[in-house]
Coordinates of C-alpha atoms and ligand atoms in Angstrom, one line a residue:
M746 CA 6.8 -10.8 17.7
N747 CA 3.7 -9.1 19.5
D748 CA 0.5 -10.6 21.3
G749 CA -1.5 -8.7 18.8
K750 CA -4.3 -10.6 16.8
I751 CA -5.5 -11.1 13.4
C752 CA -9.4 -10.8 12.7
I753 CA -10.6 -11.2 9.2
S754 CA -13.8 -10.0 8.5
I755 CA -16.5 -11.8 6.3
Y756 CA -19.9 -11.2 4.8
A757 CA -22.2 -12.8 2.7
V758 CA -25.5 -13.0 1.1
T759 CA -26.3 -16.8 2.0
A760 CA -25.3 -18.9 4.7
D761 CA -24.0 -21.4 2.4
E762 CA -21.6 -18.3 1.3
L763 CA -20.9 -17.7 4.6
L764 CA -20.2 -21.2 6.1
E765 CA -17.7 -21.7 3.0
K766 CA -15.7 -18.4 3.8
I767 CA -15.6 -19.5 7.6
D768 CA -13.7 -22.7 6.5
Q769 CA -11.7 -20.9 4.1
A770 CA -10.7 -18.0 7.2
V771 CA -10.1 -20.9 9.7
P772 CA -6.2 -21.2 9.0
L773 CA -5.2 -17.4 8.7
A774 CA -7.6 -15.9 11.2
D775 CA -7.7 -15.2 15.3
F776 CA -11.0 -14.3 15.1
I777 CA -13.4 -14.3 12.4
E778 CA -15.8 -11.5 12.4
L779 CA -19.4 -12.7 11.1
R780 CA -21.4 -9.6 9.3
F781 CA -24.7 -10.9 10.0
D782 CA -26.1 -7.5 8.0
L783 CA -26.2 -8.8 4.6
L784 CA -28.2 -11.7 5.3
P785 CA -31.7 -11.7 5.1
P786 CA -33.6 -13.4 8.7
D787 CA -33.9 -16.6 7.3
E788 CA -30.2 -17.2 6.4
I789 CA -29.2 -15.8 9.7
D790 CA -31.3 -18.7 11.3
A791 CA -29.8 -20.8 8.7
V792 CA -26.0 -19.8 9.7
F793 CA -26.6 -20.2 13.6
N794 CA -28.0 -23.8 13.0
R795 CA -25.5 -24.7 10.9
L796 CA -22.7 -22.8 12.7
P797 CA -19.1 -25.3 13.0
L798 CA -17.4 -25.4 16.0
I799 CA -14.3 -24.1 15.7
E800 CA -10.7 -23.3 17.1
K801 CA -11.0 -19.8 16.4
T802 CA -13.4 -17.5 18.4
Y803 CA -16.2 -15.7 16.3
L804 CA -17.0 -12.2 16.6
L805 CA -20.4 -11.4 16.0
T806 CA -22.0 -8.3 14.3
Y807 CA -24.8 -6.5 13.1
R808 CA -23.7 -3.5 11.7
P809 CA -26.7 0.0 10.8
K810 CA -26.3 1.4 7.4
E811 CA -24.9 4.3 9.3
Q812 CA -22.0 2.1 11.1
G813 CA -21.1 1.2 7.6
G814 CA -23.2 -2.3 7.5
A815 CA -25.2 -2.6 4.2
I816 CA -28.4 -2.0 5.3
R817 CA -30.9 0.6 7.4
I818 CA -31.5 -1.3 10.6
T819 CA -34.1 0.4 13.5
M820 CA -32.8 -0.3 16.9
D821 CA -35.3 -2.6 17.7
E822 CA -34.3 -4.6 14.9
R823 CA -31.0 -4.6 16.0
I824 CA -32.0 -5.8 19.6
A825 CA -34.1 -8.2 18.4
F826 CA -31.2 -10.1 16.4
W827 CA -29.0 -9.8 19.6
F828 CA -31.2 -11.5 21.7
N829 CA -31.9 -14.0 19.1
A830 CA -28.2 -14.1 18.4
L831 CA -27.0 -14.7 22.0
L832 CA -29.7 -17.2 22.6
K833 CA -28.6 -19.4 19.2
I834 CA -24.5 -19.0 19.7
G835 CA -24.9 -22.2 22.0
D836 CA -21.0 -23.5 23.0
H837 CA -19.1 -21.5 20.0
K838 CA -16.2 -19.0 21.5
F839 CA -17.3 -15.7 20.3
L840 CA -17.2 -12.0 21.2
V841 CA -19.7 -9.4 20.7
D842 CA -19.1 -6.2 18.8
H843 CA -21.7 -3.3 19.0
E844 CA -21.6 -0.5 17.1
F845 CA -22.2 2.6 19.1
D846 CA -24.7 5.4 18.4
T847 CA -25.9 8.1 20.4
D848 CA -29.4 5.8 21.0
F849 CA -27.7 2.9 22.6
R850 CA -29.9 0.8 24.2
M851 CA -28.4 0.1 27.9
N852 CA -30.1 -3.5 28.1
L853 CA -27.6 -4.9 26.0
R854 CA -24.8 -3.5 27.5
K855 CA -23.9 -6.5 29.4
S856 CA -23.4 -8.6 26.2
I857 CA -20.5 -6.0 24.6
S858 CA -17.3 -7.2 24.2
I859 CA -16.2 -4.8 22.3
I860 CA -17.7 -1.7 21.4
S861 CA -17.1 0.3 18.0
Y862 CA -17.5 3.6 16.4
H863 CA -16.7 4.0 12.9
D864 CA -16.7 7.4 10.9
F865 CA -16.7 6.6 7.2
T866 CA -17.6 10.6 5.6
G867 CA -14.6 12.2 8.1
N868 CA -17.5 14.3 9.8
G869 CA -18.1 12.9 13.0
D870 CA -16.5 13.8 16.3
G871 CA -12.9 13.3 16.1
P872 CA -11.3 9.6 17.4
K873 CA -10.3 11.3 20.8
T874 CA -13.9 12.5 21.4
A875 CA -15.1 9.0 20.2
Y876 CA -13.1 7.5 22.8
K877 CA -14.5 9.2 26.2
L878 CA -18.1 8.4 24.0
L879 CA -17.3 4.8 24.4
E880 CA -15.3 5.1 27.3
D881 CA -18.0 4.2 29.9
F882 CA -19.7 1.3 27.8
S883 CA -16.6 -0.7 26.9
K884 CA -15.4 -3.2 29.5
K885 CA -11.9 -3.3 27.8
T886 CA -11.6 -3.0 24.4
Q887 CA -13.0 -0.2 22.3
K888 CA -12.8 -0.3 18.2
I889 CA -12.4 3.3 16.6
A890 CA -12.7 3.3 13.0
V891 CA -12.2 7.0 11.5
R892 CA -12.0 7.8 7.5
A893 CA -8.1 9.0 6.4
D894 CA -8.2 11.3 3.5
T895 CA -4.5 11.8 4.0
I896 CA -2.0 10.0 5.9
T897 CA -1.7 12.8 9.0
D898 CA -5.6 12.3 9.4
S899 CA -4.8 9.0 11.2
I900 CA -2.1 10.3 13.6
E901 CA -5.4 11.4 16.7
V902 CA -6.5 7.7 16.0
W903 CA -2.9 6.4 16.6
T904 CA -2.8 8.5 19.7
L905 CA -5.8 6.1 21.3
I906 CA -3.5 3.1 21.4
D907 CA -1.2 5.3 24.2
L908 CA -4.3 6.8 26.0
A909 CA -6.3 3.2 26.5
A910 CA -2.8 1.7 27.5
S911 CA -2.7 4.4 30.2
K912 CA -6.1 3.3 31.7
N913 CA -5.1 -0.4 31.0
K914 CA -7.4 -0.4 28.4
F915 CA -7.2 -1.8 24.6
V916 CA -8.1 -0.2 21.6
I917 CA -8.4 -1.1 17.9
P918 CA -7.7 2.2 16.1
I919 CA -8.1 1.9 12.3
A920 CA -8.0 4.6 9.5
M921 CA -9.9 3.5 7.0
G922 CA -8.6 4.5 3.3
E923 CA -5.3 3.9 1.3
A924 CA -4.0 6.4 3.4
G925 CA -4.5 4.8 6.3
K926 CA -3.5 1.2 5.8
W927 CA -0.1 1.8 7.8
T928 CA -2.3 1.6 11.3
R929 CA -3.7 -2.1 10.1
I930 CA 0.1 -2.8 9.5
L931 CA 1.8 -1.6 12.3
G932 CA -1.2 -1.6 15.1
L933 CA -0.5 -5.1 16.4
A934 CA 3.3 -4.3 17.1
H935 CA 2.5 -0.9 19.2
G936 CA -0.2 -2.6 21.3
A937 CA -3.5 -2.5 19.2
F938 CA -6.0 -5.6 20.8
M939 CA -6.4 -6.6 17.0
T940 CA -6.2 -5.8 13.4
Y941 CA -9.0 -6.6 10.3
A942 CA -8.0 -8.0 7.4
S943 CA -10.4 -9.6 4.4
L944 CA -10.0 -13.4 3.4
A945 CA -9.2 -12.1 -0.4
P946 CA -8.7 -9.4 -2.4
G947 CA -12.5 -7.8 -3.8
G948 CA -13.7 -9.3 0.0
E949 CA -12.5 -6.0 1.8
T950 CA -15.1 -5.2 4.5
A951 CA -13.9 -1.7 4.9
P952 CA -11.7 0.6 3.0
G953 CA -8.0 -0.1 3.0
Q954 CA -8.6 -3.4 4.4
I955 CA -5.4 -5.6 3.3
T956 CA -6.2 -9.4 3.0
A957 CA -4.8 -11.9 5.5
A958 CA -2.4 -13.8 3.6
D959 CA -0.8 -10.3 2.9
M960 CA -0.7 -9.3 6.4
L961 CA 0.7 -12.6 7.5
D962 CA 3.4 -13.4 5.1
I963 CA 3.9 -10.1 3.5
Y964 CA 3.8 -7.3 6.6
R965 CA 4.2 -10.0 8.9
V966 CA 2.5 -8.0 11.3
K967 CA 2.1 -10.4 14.2
K968 CA 6.8 -10.7 14.0
I969 CA 7.2 -7.4 14.1
D970 CA 7.1 -4.8 17.3
K971 CA 8.3 -1.2 18.5
T972 CA 11.7 -2.1 17.9
T973 CA 11.5 -3.2 14.0
D974 CA 12.7 -0.5 11.7
V975 CA 10.4 0.9 9.5
Y976 CA 10.5 1.7 5.7
G977 CA 8.0 2.8 3.5
I978 CA 6.8 4.1 0.5
I979 CA 5.7 7.9 -0.5
A980 CA 3.2 8.3 -3.3
G981 CA 0.4 10.4 -4.0
D982 CA -1.4 7.0 -4.9
T983 CA 0.3 3.8 -3.1
S984 CA -2.4 1.3 -4.5
Y985 CA -0.1 0.4 -7.5
S986 CA 2.8 0.1 -5.6
M987 CA 4.9 -2.9 -6.0
S988 CA 7.5 -1.9 -3.6
P989 CA 5.9 -3.8 -0.6
Y990 CA 6.3 -7.3 -2.8
I991 CA 9.9 -6.6 -3.1
H992 CA 11.1 -5.1 -0.1
N993 CA 9.4 -7.2 2.4
P994 CA 10.2 -10.6 0.8
A995 CA 13.9 -9.0 0.6
F996 CA 13.9 -8.0 4.5
K997 CA 12.3 -11.6 5.7
T998 CA 15.1 -13.4 3.8
A999 CA 18.3 -11.2 4.7
G1000 CA 16.9 -11.8 8.4
V1001 CA 16.3 -8.4 8.6
N1002 CA 13.9 -7.2 11.5
A1003 CA 12.3 -4.4 9.1
V1004 CA 8.6 -3.8 7.8
F1005 CA 8.1 -1.4 4.1
I1006 CA 4.5 -0.2 4.4
P1007 CA 2.5 1.9 2.1
L1008 CA 2.6 6.0 3.0
Q1009 CA 0.1 7.4 0.9
V1010 CA 1.2 11.3 1.5
S1011 CA -0.5 14.4 -0.4
N1012 CA 1.1 16.9 1.7
L1013 CA 4.8 16.1 2.2
D1014 CA 5.8 18.9 4.2
E1015 CA 3.2 18.4 6.6
F1016 CA 3.9 14.4 6.6
L1017 CA 7.4 14.9 7.8
R1018 CA 6.7 17.8 10.4
R1019 CA 4.0 15.5 11.9
M1020 CA 5.3 12.1 11.7
V1021 CA 8.7 11.8 10.4
K1022 CA 11.6 14.7 11.9
P1023 CA 12.1 14.1 15.3
E1024 CA 11.8 17.6 16.9
T1025 CA 8.0 17.9 15.7
R1026 CA 6.9 14.3 15.0
E1027 CA 3.7 13.4 16.7
V1028 CA 4.2 9.5 16.7
D1029 CA 7.3 7.6 16.3
L1030 CA 7.3 4.9 14.3
N1031 CA 10.6 4.1 14.0
F1032 CA 10.9 5.4 10.2
K1033 CA 14.5 4.2 9.4
G1034 CA 14.3 5.4 5.6
F1035 CA 11.7 5.5 2.6
A1036 CA 11.6 5.0 -1.4
V1037 CA 9.9 8.3 -2.7
T1038 CA 7.9 8.1 -5.9
N1039 CA 5.5 10.2 -8.0
P1040 CA 4.7 13.0 -7.3
H1041 CA 6.8 13.8 -4.3
K1042 CA 10.7 12.6 -6.3
E1043 CA 11.5 16.5 -7.1
S1044 CA 9.4 18.4 -3.6
I1045 CA 11.3 16.0 -1.5
I1046 CA 15.2 17.4 -2.3
R1047 CA 14.4 20.6 -0.1
H1048 CA 13.7 18.5 3.0
L1049 CA 16.8 16.2 2.8
D1050 CA 19.9 16.9 4.6
F1051 CA 22.6 15.3 2.6
V1052 CA 21.8 14.6 -1.1
E1053 CA 24.4 12.7 -3.3
E1054 CA 25.5 14.0 -6.7
S1055 CA 22.8 12.2 -8.8
V1056 CA 20.0 13.7 -7.0
R1057 CA 21.5 16.9 -7.8
S1058 CA 21.9 16.1 -11.3
I1059 CA 18.6 14.6 -12.3
G1060 CA 16.6 16.9 -10.1
A1061 CA 15.1 13.6 -8.5
A1062 CA 15.6 11.6 -5.3
N1063 CA 13.8 8.2 -5.2
T1064 CA 15.3 6.7 -2.0
V1065 CA 16.0 8.1 1.6
K1066 CA 17.7 7.1 4.4
I1067 CA 17.3 8.2 7.6
I1068 CA 20.5 8.4 10.1
D1069 CA 20.4 10.1 13.4
G1070 CA 17.2 11.9 12.5
K1071 CA 18.8 13.3 9.2
L1072 CA 17.1 12.6 5.7
H1073 CA 20.0 11.5 3.2
G1074 CA 18.7 11.6 -0.4
Y1075 CA 20.0 8.9 -2.9
N1076 CA 18.7 8.4 -6.6
T1077 CA 18.7 4.5 -7.3
D1078 CA 16.4 4.9 -10.5
A1079 CA 19.3 5.8 -13.1
G1080 CA 21.6 3.0 -11.7
G1081 CA 18.6 1.0 -11.7
F1082 CA 17.8 1.6 -15.2
I1083 CA 21.5 1.2 -16.4
T1084 CA 22.4 -1.7 -15.0
P1085 CA 20.0 -4.1 -17.0
L1086 CA 20.8 -2.3 -20.4
E1087 CA 24.7 -2.9 -20.1
E1088 CA 24.4 -5.9 -19.2
T1089 CA 22.3 -7.1 -22.4
Y1090 CA 23.8 -4.3 -24.6
G1091 CA 27.4 -3.8 -23.6
N1092 CA 29.5 -0.8 -23.4
L1093 CA 27.3 2.1 -24.7
S1094 CA 29.7 4.7 -25.1
G1095 CA 29.2 6.4 -28.8
A1096 CA 25.4 4.3 -28.8
K1097 CA 22.5 6.0 -30.5
V1098 CA 20.1 6.2 -28.1
A1099 CA 16.3 7.7 -28.7
V1100 CA 14.6 8.4 -25.0
V1101 CA 10.6 8.9 -25.1
G1102 CA 9.1 11.2 -22.7
A1103 CA 10.1 14.1 -20.9
G1104 CA 9.1 13.0 -17.4
G1105 CA 11.1 11.9 -13.9
A1106 CA 11.9 8.7 -15.6
A1107 CA 12.9 10.0 -18.6
R1108 CA 15.2 12.8 -17.1
G1109 CA 17.0 9.8 -14.9
C1110 CA 17.7 7.7 -18.1
I1111 CA 19.3 10.6 -19.6
Y1112 CA 21.3 11.0 -17.0
A1113 CA 23.0 7.6 -17.0
L1114 CA 23.1 7.4 -20.3
K1115 CA 24.9 10.4 -20.9
D1116 CA 27.0 9.2 -18.0
R1117 CA 27.7 6.0 -20.0
D1118 CA 29.3 8.8 -22.9
A1119 CA 25.6 7.6 -25.3
E1120 CA 24.7 9.8 -27.6
V1121 CA 21.0 10.6 -26.5
T1122 CA 17.6 12.0 -28.4
V1123 CA 14.7 12.6 -26.2
F1124 CA 11.4 12.2 -27.9
A1125 CA 8.5 13.9 -26.4
R1126 CA 4.9 15.2 -27.4
D1127 CA 5.4 18.6 -25.3
R1128 CA 7.8 20.5 -27.2
V1129 CA 8.6 22.8 -24.6
K1130 CA 9.4 20.5 -22.0
A1131 CA 11.4 18.4 -24.3
R1132 CA 13.6 21.3 -25.3
R1133 CA 13.7 22.5 -21.8
L1134 CA 15.5 18.7 -21.3
A1135 CA 17.3 18.8 -24.2
D1136 CA 19.1 21.9 -22.9
E1137 CA 19.7 21.4 -19.7
F1138 CA 21.5 17.8 -20.7
A1139 CA 22.9 19.3 -23.9
I1140 CA 21.2 16.6 -25.8
E1141 CA 19.3 16.7 -28.5
C1142 CA 15.4 16.7 -29.2
R1143 CA 12.5 15.5 -31.8
N1144 CA 9.1 15.3 -31.8
L1145 CA 7.3 12.1 -31.1
G1146 CA 6.2 10.8 -34.5
T1147 CA 9.2 11.2 -35.9
D1148 CA 11.2 8.3 -37.5
F1149 CA 13.9 6.3 -35.5
S1150 CA 16.1 5.2 -38.3
G1151 CA 19.4 5.7 -37.3
F1152 CA 19.4 4.5 -33.4
D1153 CA 20.2 1.8 -32.3
I1154 CA 18.1 1.8 -29.1
L1155 CA 14.9 3.0 -28.3
I1156 CA 13.9 3.5 -24.5
N1157 CA 10.2 4.2 -23.6
A1158 CA 9.6 6.2 -20.6
T1159 CA 6.2 7.1 -20.8
P1160 CA 3.3 5.4 -19.9
L1161 CA 1.9 4.3 -23.2
G1162 CA 1.3 0.0 -23.0
T1163 CA 0.8 0.0 -18.9
K1164 CA -2.1 -2.2 -17.5
G1165 CA -5.5 -0.4 -18.6
E1166 CA -6.8 2.1 -21.1
L1167 CA -3.3 2.4 -22.7
E1168 CA -2.6 -1.3 -22.8
K1169 CA -2.9 -1.4 -26.1
E1170 CA -0.7 1.9 -27.1
T1171 CA 2.6 1.8 -28.1
V1172 CA 5.0 5.0 -28.5
A1173 CA 6.2 3.4 -32.4
K1174 CA 5.0 1.8 -35.0
I1175 CA 6.1 -1.8 -35.7
D1176 CA 7.8 -0.6 -39.0
Q1177 CA 9.2 2.2 -36.8
L1178 CA 11.4 -0.4 -34.9
R1179 CA 13.1 -2.5 -37.9
E1180 CA 16.5 -0.7 -37.4
L1181 CA 17.3 -1.0 -33.9
K1182 CA 19.1 -3.3 -31.8
L1183 CA 17.6 -3.0 -28.8
V1184 CA 14.1 -2.0 -27.2
Y1185 CA 13.5 -0.9 -23.4
D1186 CA 10.5 -0.7 -22.0
L1187 CA 10.4 1.1 -18.7
I1188 CA 6.4 -0.4 -17.8
Y1189 CA 6.5 -3.1 -15.9
N1190 CA 2.9 -3.7 -15.5
P1191 CA 2.2 -6.0 -18.1
T1192 CA 5.7 -7.5 -18.4
E1193 CA 4.8 -8.4 -21.9
T1194 CA 4.0 -4.5 -23.2
R1195 CA 2.9 -4.3 -26.8
L1196 CA 6.0 -2.5 -27.5
L1197 CA 8.3 -5.8 -26.8
A1198 CA 5.8 -8.1 -28.4
E1199 CA 6.3 -6.4 -31.4
S1200 CA 9.9 -6.4 -31.1
A1201 CA 9.9 -9.9 -30.7
I1202 CA 8.3 -10.3 -34.1
L1203 CA 11.2 -8.4 -35.6
G1204 CA 13.7 -10.7 -33.8
I1205 CA 15.0 -7.0 -32.2
Q1206 CA 16.3 -7.7 -28.5
S1207 CA 14.5 -6.4 -25.5
I1208 CA 14.4 -5.6 -21.8
G1209 CA 11.3 -5.2 -19.6
G1210 CA 10.5 -2.8 -16.8
L1211 CA 10.5 -5.6 -14.2
E1212 CA 14.5 -5.2 -14.5
M1213 CA 14.7 -1.8 -13.4
L1214 CA 12.0 -2.1 -11.0
I1215 CA 14.1 -4.5 -9.3
A1216 CA 17.3 -3.1 -9.6
Q1217 CA 16.7 0.1 -8.6
A1218 CA 14.7 -2.0 -5.4
A1219 CA 17.8 -3.3 -4.9
R1220 CA 19.7 -0.6 -4.5
Q1221 CA 17.2 0.7 -2.1
F1222 CA 17.9 -2.1 -0.1
E1223 CA 21.9 -2.1 -0.2
I1224 CA 21.8 1.5 0.8
W1225 CA 19.4 0.8 3.7
T1226 CA 20.3 -2.3 5.4
G1227 CA 24.1 -2.1 3.5
I1228 CA 23.8 -6.3 3.2
E1229 CA 23.3 -7.4 -0.5
A1230 CA 20.0 -7.7 -1.9
P1231 CA 18.4 -10.8 -2.5
I1232 CA 17.4 -10.4 -6.3
A1233 CA 15.9 -13.6 -6.7
V1234 CA 13.4 -13.2 -4.2
M1235 CA 12.4 -9.9 -4.8
K1236 CA 11.6 -11.0 -8.1
E1237 CA 9.6 -14.0 -7.7
S1238 CA 7.6 -12.2 -5.2
V1239 CA 6.9 -9.2 -7.3
R1240 CA 6.2 -11.5 -10.6
K1241 CA 3.5 -13.4 -8.1
R1242 CA 1.9 -9.9 -7.5
L1243 CA 1.6 -9.1 -10.8
S1244 CA -0.1 -12.2 -11.4
V1245 CA -2.7 -11.4 -9.2
L1246 CA -3.5 -7.8 -10.3
Ligands
NAP2368 P1 5.6 11.4 -15.5 O1 7.1 12.0 -14.9 O2 4.4 11.5 -15.7 O3 6.6 11.1 -17.2 C1 5.5 10.7 -18.5 C2 6.3 11.4 -19.7 O4 5.0 10.4 -20.4 C3 5.8 12.7 -19.9 O5 6.7 13.4 -20.6 C4 4.3 12.7 -20.7 O6 4.5 13.9 -21.7 C5 4.6 11.4 -21.2 N1 3.4 11.1 -21.6 C6 2.4 10.3 -21.2 N2 1.0 9.7 -21.5 C7 1.8 10.1 -23.2 C8 0.8 9.9 -24.2 N3 -0.3 9.7 -24.3 N4 1.7 10.0 -25.3 C9 3.3 10.5 -25.7 N5 3.6 10.9 -24.0 C10 3.3 10.6 -23.5 O7 6.1 9.8 -15.2 P2 7.6 9.2 -15.1 O8 7.8 9.0 -13.8 O9 8.8 9.5 -16.1 O10 7.2 7.5 -15.5 C11 7.1 7.1 -16.9 C12 6.8 5.4 -16.3 O11 8.0 4.9 -16.6 C13 5.6 5.3 -16.3 O12 4.8 4.4 -16.6 C14 6.1 4.7 -15.2 O13 5.5 3.6 -14.4 C15 7.4 4.0 -15.7 N6 8.3 3.9 -14.7 C16 9.2 2.6 -14.4 C17 10.3 2.6 -13.7 C18 10.7 0.9 -13.6 O14 11.5 0.8 -12.4 N7 10.3 0.4 -14.4 C19 10.7 3.5 -13.1 C20 10.1 4.5 -13.2 C21 9.1 4.9 -14.1 P3 3.5 15.0 -21.0 O15 4.6 15.6 -19.9 O16 3.1 16.0 -22.4 O17 2.5 14.4 -20.2

């Protein structure tokens, strides 16, 4: 539990639209930021004339382009806006968020509640310098928002929380962009005055904003504090990850005081050194473990203090548990893959299995299938990769495009069929599937791929990637918490998330 507040930031091009969004924001927000910079002058007046009296507090902003606003606004126009706004705001509860710039006019100073500084380019003064620059202007609260291209770009802005606290002031530290999302999620737990959220997907007013519904229901940002255990997905691109939508509801259901966050990492060494390892880290976020995915599953291994046998054999770890500052590595992909397959097919000993793909997922599948004494053949477009994999696991390899006759099971471990431009693609023509007993597609988005649909036409049993996704996550959850994973909750939450993507 913490005292932080959620501010939903809204913008609109007409008064009607803005007023409708206010209605929608009221149940979720403590503050509603009204961004006036997209509204034409007559619509601004219409907003003030019709602004509803609400229990929540309005946060008024009129942001020039260089501070992330929609249009160019001169200093005189800004001043005119504020004089008009302060005259017309009447009995409404409100705060004024004024953007700082070096040409700042002192005569507006009295009205400021929050002074804010935005650096959208990453070429600005840097968070600490900006903080000092703004110090004179702020009665109590500064908002410093800087762009983060990589996760460690967000460290400096984060350290402002302690700096402000040491001066009995508040700060709203924001690292903008996917790599900085964690600052929006964990800010309140660590003493930030508030955190910003969007009203709905697509309604973001700054890069990396998360919807208020997800902030409250998935990340539970008001319920967590510094003692909350922090887990996260380490990935090159976290924007597609389902893991927060699987693990957070599971923690909630199991009554575990933990949160699971996106950790978009480009340089793994730097991330672990500056944010994780107790002897070198510059922030203490109470990390207890990670899910790890592309492109870090292999490179994480050299950072691990202990690994289970499957990590060595597969050459990849997708799970890390931190125990007394040491990193323990596991691979739950192999077990997550094989569990639904055995449940559906039964004993795999002697089954003839075609695995298509020679990447990380294929490695995990082959390891697990070999462990069950299945007869595995790898099919891949890259002959060299396929040969290497086949030699390593002592299996056969064939070129993609050759027939699957004689096989019992087909596994798709390529991205063919994934939502987007690959959605209509498939690893096998329908005629090539006829003799198969089971088709297993690792793709989970969409849940029904072309491969699965064509298998169904032929009456072939099939398994979709969602089953593996949940099974491997359930194992991660159990490794981290020692508690049986609430699988039904995990599955329902991820289905709900996939339906809105
Ligand atoms: P990866 O390491 O990038 O490997 C992808 C493999 O697919 C490579 O062998 C690649 O060949 C091949 N491939 C890519 N595009 C192809 C095409 N157009 N035609 C033929 N082959 C192609 O990826 P990964 O981690 O193994 O993941 C593979 C897929 O499995 C992904 O779509 C992922 O979402 C899914 N997956 C699902 C789960 C789950 O829980 N359900 C878990 C892990 C992975 P080249 O090497 O020649 O590029």
